[in-house]
């Protein structure tokens, strides 16, 4: 039998253990609650870290209405006693795997288009969901981005365009001092501009970079109350507090206000609430006492939120880390892994002053130079219609035989290269009936030719560059630091992104040719310098020969070459003939492949005073001036060999007369041989594959032109040379 006090002691001990267990569970619940809130807000930093949000807590439904403000339909009653706390609830799940996420971006001009591409790269890198991009653009940006996305062929990405010019009248009455101009106000009209059945959309500035999955941002819509319509991150500067300088008078805002670089919009609720009338009335009222907006749409959004604070759902600050000149963003983050979206909202962009800017800049540069081809990955388990042309391409690729010795040639022909037209700002030439654009292509190793070419050719140019994403940025810096190149606004540079082992020379030429805007084009190569007077002479010749009257002619520009890296460029035909007689110049490729230019008849050219006819001959490959709507180059010819020859055959088959111009000339400068010509010279297989392509070309020519193609078949039987 136990002592009398033992049961009481055991009972007390059991009770104590029970109380400790209950306390532990409650305490753990508090920790779980705290951790849940921290994770939901994008935080996760340890003890001693900086606060993760500058955003003041906003009750989900009830906020006191400022004195003197009127309610509108849907406003909840004012409640000064509304609580700022939030219940501990488990985090909302991310959107379903295949839910389509809607994203809207306003973009105008060449530079903004490049920014959009970097932004989209960062989204695609992390995304797990299909995307629908709604792009509000001007004509320039639409032309660029439509071509880019069509050739990018990213699975599970849909693109819709909206004409910004049609929206301008809705915002043009608002004076705006922000560098974004009218386009900086267009987010205000998105509820009416986007499709009426679109209920939710993420709106992004072009200067933001994602560091996480955009689906996490989309999931924050689930945290909206029934009355909240706009999700924003607090402005991370003291701009809206005023007094930054003498007479600084910002627009009204709630506390520090909110930044509109990243917005979640409940479009359905905004439309029901009469959003258009609301923002117009607010802007009209404030402009009675303020001269203009300083921060474009952001000022008007903040004025509305000041009057109706319950409309806003504050978002965790890590979803819009703002790198302005006087940013307080450091209060938001403690380490780079916490960041979700970086916003370069200073006019200085990457040159902004910030002690952590190097880390942010490296993140941006990662996507700026990232190979966009690697983002063409499927979202497995999410059935979506393939990009246009993708199914036909896959069928064609599936038919290729990898054991075929010419497999890489045939695969290169089918490669769809990403194309970024007018990569740099470009001012189209004014329309002139006899104007000529120089058309050429190049890769990174010929970049040094550009300055000399610009000095020799004062007219418009359309140049296709075969570059990687990283090389494209090197090219950009090269142009920006060149006095000669940066001064030329009539040179259109089109980047064709590199993919595959062979140089797609004719695809590049076709890109440059398609983007020429003048009635005539001079089809040249980047390693030729034209006579200083050639641009004016060609225009005069076109007018004199009356080519605009429907006459089909190809004007031949005789080609010469020098083997000297330094020589005095001739200023006239007489000087060129003197150099030719002295052995400083030669007719082009006279020592390697004379038949390529022999039909030009250089002996006759020496004495000619007027244009003269020449006949097509096998392997003839002159440089010519033709109408812009001339036949395109045959894209099957990749690498080295027969790429120009096939084009001249096509011109002859379409009955273009060949006219040699007596005062025109171009001179080829020496350079190291390309990789493709080295492969041609060293590889019998390479030469065999080129011959196979030539045979196929002639077969297609026979099918298209019938008996008229017999002369080309006969010429094909003659001994072949290096091209």
PDB file of C-alpha atoms in Angstrom, residues 97-103 120 123-124 127-133 149 152-159 214 375-388 390:
ATOM      1  CA  UNK A  97      -0.114  24.654 -61.549  1.00  0.00           C
ATOM      2  CA  UNK A  98      -1.728  25.471 -64.870  1.00  0.00           C
ATOM      3  CA  UNK A  99      -3.661  28.612 -63.964  1.00  0.00           C
ATOM      4  CA  UNK A 100      -3.106  31.322 -66.572  1.00  0.00           C
ATOM      5  CA  UNK A 101      -1.470  34.396 -65.020  1.00  0.00           C
ATOM      6  CA  UNK A 102      -2.335  37.760 -66.553  1.00  0.00           C
ATOM      7  CA  UNK A 103       0.352  40.472 -66.781  1.00  0.00           C
ATOM      8  CA  UNK A 120      10.241  38.896 -69.420  1.00  0.00           C
ATOM      9  CA  UNK A 123       9.691  36.096 -65.296  1.00  0.00           C
ATOM     10  CA  UNK A 124      10.222  33.119 -67.606  1.00  0.00           C
ATOM     11  CA  UNK A 127       7.702  30.833 -63.754  1.00  0.00           C
ATOM     12  CA  UNK A 128       5.779  27.589 -63.386  1.00  0.00           C
ATOM     13  CA  UNK A 129       2.508  28.805 -64.903  1.00  0.00           C
ATOM     14  CA  UNK A 130       1.312  29.810 -68.359  1.00  0.00           C
ATOM     15  CA  UNK A 131       1.443  33.562 -68.935  1.00  0.00           C
ATOM     16  CA  UNK A 132      -0.696  35.978 -70.912  1.00  0.00           C
ATOM     17  CA  UNK A 133       1.150  39.240 -71.531  1.00  0.00           C
ATOM     18  CA  UNK A 149       7.902  36.971 -79.566  1.00  0.00           C
ATOM     19  CA  UNK A 152      11.133  33.404 -79.775  1.00  0.00           C
ATOM     20  CA  UNK A 153       8.375  30.742 -79.799  1.00  0.00           C
ATOM     21  CA  UNK A 154       8.168  30.341 -76.020  1.00  0.00           C
ATOM     22  CA  UNK A 155       5.649  27.654 -75.025  1.00  0.00           C
ATOM     23  CA  UNK A 156       2.673  28.626 -72.826  1.00  0.00           C
ATOM     24  CA  UNK A 157       3.088  32.361 -73.386  1.00  0.00           C
ATOM     25  CA  UNK A 158       0.317  34.304 -75.094  1.00  0.00           C
ATOM     26  CA  UNK A 159       0.793  37.894 -76.269  1.00  0.00           C
ATOM     27  CA  UNK A 214       5.523  35.440 -60.346  1.00  0.00           C
ATOM     28  CA  UNK A 375      13.764  29.750 -71.936  1.00  0.00           C
ATOM     29  CA  UNK A 376      11.931  27.897 -74.713  1.00  0.00           C
ATOM     30  CA  UNK A 377      11.117  25.136 -72.262  1.00  0.00           C
ATOM     31  CA  UNK A 378       7.816  23.325 -72.022  1.00  0.00           C
ATOM     32  CA  UNK A 379       5.559  23.512 -68.973  1.00  0.00           C
ATOM     33  CA  UNK A 380       4.975  19.789 -68.634  1.00  0.00           C
ATOM     34  CA  UNK A 381       1.489  18.848 -67.527  1.00  0.00           C
ATOM     35  CA  UNK A 382      -0.010  22.141 -68.716  1.00  0.00           C
ATOM     36  CA  UNK A 383      -1.604  21.536 -72.119  1.00  0.00           C
ATOM     37  CA  UNK A 384      -1.539  24.779 -74.107  1.00  0.00           C
ATOM     38  CA  UNK A 385      -1.756  25.523 -77.828  1.00  0.00           C
ATOM     39  CA  UNK A 386       1.820  25.598 -79.207  1.00  0.00           C
ATOM     40  CA  UNK A 387       3.258  28.845 -80.613  1.00  0.00           C
ATOM     41  CA  UNK A 388       2.420  29.493 -84.283  1.00  0.00           C
ATOM     42  CA  UNK A 390       5.904  25.180 -83.688  1.00  0.00           C
TER      43      UNK A 390
END
